[in-house]
mmCIF file of C-alpha atoms in Angstrom:
data_model
loop_
_atom_site.group_PDB
_atom_site.id
_atom_site.type_symbol
_atom_site.label_atom_id
_atom_site.label_comp_id
_atom_site.label_asym_id
_atom_site.label_seq_id
_atom_site.Cartn_x
_atom_site.Cartn_y
_atom_site.Cartn_z
ATOM 1 C CA UNK H 206 9.275 28.715 5.500
ATOM 2 C CA UNK H 207 10.160 29.211 9.348
ATOM 3 C CA UNK H 208 9.170 25.958 10.218
ATOM 4 C CA UNK H 209 11.343 24.259 7.584
ATOM 5 C CA UNK H 210 14.384 26.452 8.791
ATOM 6 C CA UNK H 211 13.602 25.416 12.367
ATOM 7 C CA UNK H 212 13.435 21.730 11.459
ATOM 8 C CA UNK H 213 16.816 22.083 9.678
ATOM 9 C CA UNK H 214 18.479 23.833 12.374
ATOM 10 C CA UNK H 215 17.134 21.255 14.892
ATOM 11 C CA UNK H 216 18.097 18.380 12.537
ATOM 12 C CA UNK H 217 21.591 19.680 12.357
ATOM 13 C CA UNK H 218 21.908 20.224 16.236
ATOM 14 C CA UNK H 219 20.763 16.752 16.949
ATOM 15 C CA UNK H 220 23.125 15.297 14.195
ATOM 16 C CA UNK H 221 26.038 17.277 15.621
ATOM 17 C CA UNK H 222 25.254 16.182 19.300
ATOM 18 C CA UNK H 223 24.895 12.554 18.119
ATOM 19 C CA UNK H 224 28.147 12.770 16.088
ATOM 20 C CA UNK H 225 29.958 13.838 19.222
ATOM 21 C CA UNK H 226 28.306 11.412 21.492
ATOM 22 C CA UNK H 227 29.425 8.542 19.300
ATOM 23 C CA UNK H 228 33.001 9.553 18.757
ATOM 24 C CA UNK H 229 34.192 7.634 21.806
ATOM 25 C CA UNK H 230 31.797 4.767 21.566
ATOM 26 C CA UNK H 231 32.645 1.067 20.678
ATOM 27 C CA UNK H 232 30.435 1.007 17.798
ATOM 28 C CA UNK H 233 31.560 0.584 14.015
ATOM 29 C CA UNK H 234 30.711 3.200 11.449
ATOM 30 C CA UNK H 235 27.807 0.810 10.069
ATOM 31 C CA UNK H 236 26.533 0.458 13.468
ATOM 32 C CA UNK H 237 26.484 4.244 14.266
ATOM 33 C CA UNK H 238 24.661 4.771 11.026
ATOM 34 C CA UNK H 239 22.247 2.232 11.887
ATOM 35 C CA UNK H 240 21.687 3.822 15.399
ATOM 36 C CA UNK H 241 21.204 7.151 13.678
ATOM 37 C CA UNK H 242 18.647 5.939 11.283
ATOM 38 C CA UNK H 243 16.734 4.190 14.317
ATOM 39 C CA UNK H 244 16.728 7.481 16.247
ATOM 40 C CA UNK H 245 15.553 9.494 13.312
ATOM 41 C CA UNK H 246 12.677 6.898 13.170
ATOM 42 C CA UNK H 247 11.715 6.978 16.788
ATOM 43 C CA UNK H 248 12.012 10.821 16.654
ATOM 44 C CA UNK H 249 9.464 11.254 13.883
ATOM 45 C CA UNK H 250 7.119 8.376 14.727
ATOM 46 C CA UNK H 251 7.089 8.901 18.388
ATOM 47 C CA UNK H 252 7.080 12.593 18.212
ATOM 48 C CA UNK H 253 9.839 12.747 20.827
ATOM 49 C CA UNK H 254 10.658 16.043 22.782
ATOM 50 C CA UNK H 255 14.202 17.408 22.837
ATOM 51 C CA UNK H 256 14.598 15.968 26.385
ATOM 52 C CA UNK H 257 12.974 12.504 25.231
ATOM 53 C CA UNK H 258 15.320 12.492 22.271
ATOM 54 C CA UNK H 259 18.444 12.663 24.605
ATOM 55 C CA UNK H 260 17.168 9.840 26.740
ATOM 56 C CA UNK H 261 16.111 7.599 23.822
ATOM 57 C CA UNK H 262 19.536 8.132 22.313
ATOM 58 C CA UNK H 263 21.332 7.276 25.492
ATOM 59 C CA UNK H 264 19.099 4.240 25.883
ATOM 60 C CA UNK H 265 19.845 3.050 22.088
ATOM 61 C CA UNK H 266 23.615 3.774 22.398
ATOM 62 C CA UNK H 267 23.789 1.473 25.347
ATOM 63 C CA UNK H 268 21.640 -1.153 23.591
ATOM 64 C CA UNK H 269 23.635 -1.082 20.520
ATOM 65 C CA UNK H 270 27.019 -1.172 22.401
ATOM 66 C CA UNK H 271 25.646 -4.252 24.131
ATOM 67 C CA UNK H 272 24.499 -5.789 20.939
ATOM 68 C CA UNK H 273 28.192 -5.286 19.477
ATOM 69 C CA UNK H 274 29.919 -6.717 22.448
ATOM 70 C CA UNK H 275 27.364 -9.829 21.946
ATOM 71 C CA UNK H 276 28.307 -10.047 18.403
ATOM 72 C CA UNK H 277 32.069 -10.186 19.050
ATOM 73 C CA UNK H 278 31.405 -12.587 21.914
ATOM 74 C CA UNK H 279 32.691 -16.302 21.547
ATOM 75 C CA UNK H 280 29.926 -17.539 24.059
ATOM 76 C CA UNK H 281 27.440 -20.399 23.132
ATOM 77 C CA UNK H 282 24.163 -19.495 21.260
ATOM 78 C CA UNK H 283 22.173 -19.938 24.385
ATOM 79 C CA UNK H 284 24.310 -17.415 26.408
ATOM 80 C CA UNK H 285 24.330 -14.812 23.696
ATOM 81 C CA UNK H 286 20.403 -15.265 23.442
ATOM 82 C CA UNK H 287 19.957 -14.908 27.156
ATOM 83 C CA UNK H 288 21.985 -11.827 27.129
ATOM 84 C CA UNK H 289 20.165 -10.488 24.139
ATOM 85 C CA UNK H 290 16.970 -11.104 26.145
ATOM 86 C CA UNK H 291 18.113 -9.182 29.148
ATOM 87 C CA UNK H 292 19.520 -6.093 26.880
ATOM 88 C CA UNK H 293 15.944 -6.113 25.291
ATOM 89 C CA UNK H 294 14.286 -6.101 28.527
ATOM 90 C CA UNK H 295 16.466 -3.305 30.094
ATOM 91 C CA UNK H 296 15.972 -1.279 26.954
ATOM 92 C CA UNK H 297 12.128 -1.778 27.160
ATOM 93 C CA UNK H 298 12.077 -0.821 30.839
ATOM 94 C CA UNK H 299 14.023 2.403 30.167
ATOM 95 C CA UNK H 300 12.066 3.301 27.170
ATOM 96 C CA UNK H 301 8.928 3.011 29.314
ATOM 97 C CA UNK H 302 10.151 5.493 31.767
ATOM 98 C CA UNK H 303 11.482 7.776 29.126
ATOM 99 C CA UNK H 304 8.309 8.174 27.067
ATOM 100 C CA UNK H 305 4.593 8.547 27.787
ATOM 101 C CA UNK H 306 2.090 5.615 27.567
ATOM 102 C CA UNK H 307 0.895 6.452 23.856
ATOM 103 C CA UNK H 308 4.426 6.770 22.626
ATOM 104 C CA UNK H 309 5.319 3.458 24.348
ATOM 105 C CA UNK H 310 2.415 1.724 22.708
ATOM 106 C CA UNK H 311 3.694 3.126 19.365
ATOM 107 C CA UNK H 312 7.272 1.885 20.192
ATOM 108 C CA UNK H 313 6.218 -1.578 21.109
ATOM 109 C CA UNK H 314 4.101 -1.749 17.816
ATOM 110 C CA UNK H 315 7.123 -0.450 15.899
ATOM 111 C CA UNK H 316 9.188 -3.231 17.603
ATOM 112 C CA UNK H 317 6.603 -6.017 16.668
ATOM 113 C CA UNK H 318 6.396 -4.735 13.097
ATOM 114 C CA UNK H 319 10.121 -5.049 12.798
ATOM 115 C CA UNK H 320 10.133 -8.619 14.523
ATOM 116 C CA UNK H 321 7.531 -9.697 12.000
ATOM 117 C CA UNK H 322 9.650 -8.294 9.086
ATOM 118 C CA UNK H 323 12.647 -10.199 10.287
ATOM 119 C CA UNK H 324 10.457 -13.264 10.645
ATOM 120 C CA UNK H 325 9.167 -13.132 7.066
ATOM 121 C CA UNK H 326 12.747 -12.680 5.710
ATOM 122 C CA UNK H 327 13.860 -16.101 7.345
ATOM 123 C CA UNK H 328 13.848 -19.087 5.070
ATOM 124 C CA UNK H 329 10.962 -21.611 5.652
#
């Protein structure tokens, strides 16, 4: 019972901090929801500490804001792709510093699974 109450309090605290952190960001409501869902997935699957949660949240916020800027950009597909690769590489480097080796391996496995899922959705 106490564990459930503690989890609820922690979730409310994280969501309160997250909501305040996104109040001044460039993200749309849909993008904010996507970011929150991704944070929750990382938190549970990577078993992040409170300090790691803050770091990962900051990394993801920067990444999603960069993606939002790319989406709104009028640049060529090649230029957008290069910027996307740069954003992804920066995010991976920051994640590697924010989490331990086992967590980073799980993070990369999650990334690969997501990439495979997106590839399977493409038209043949």
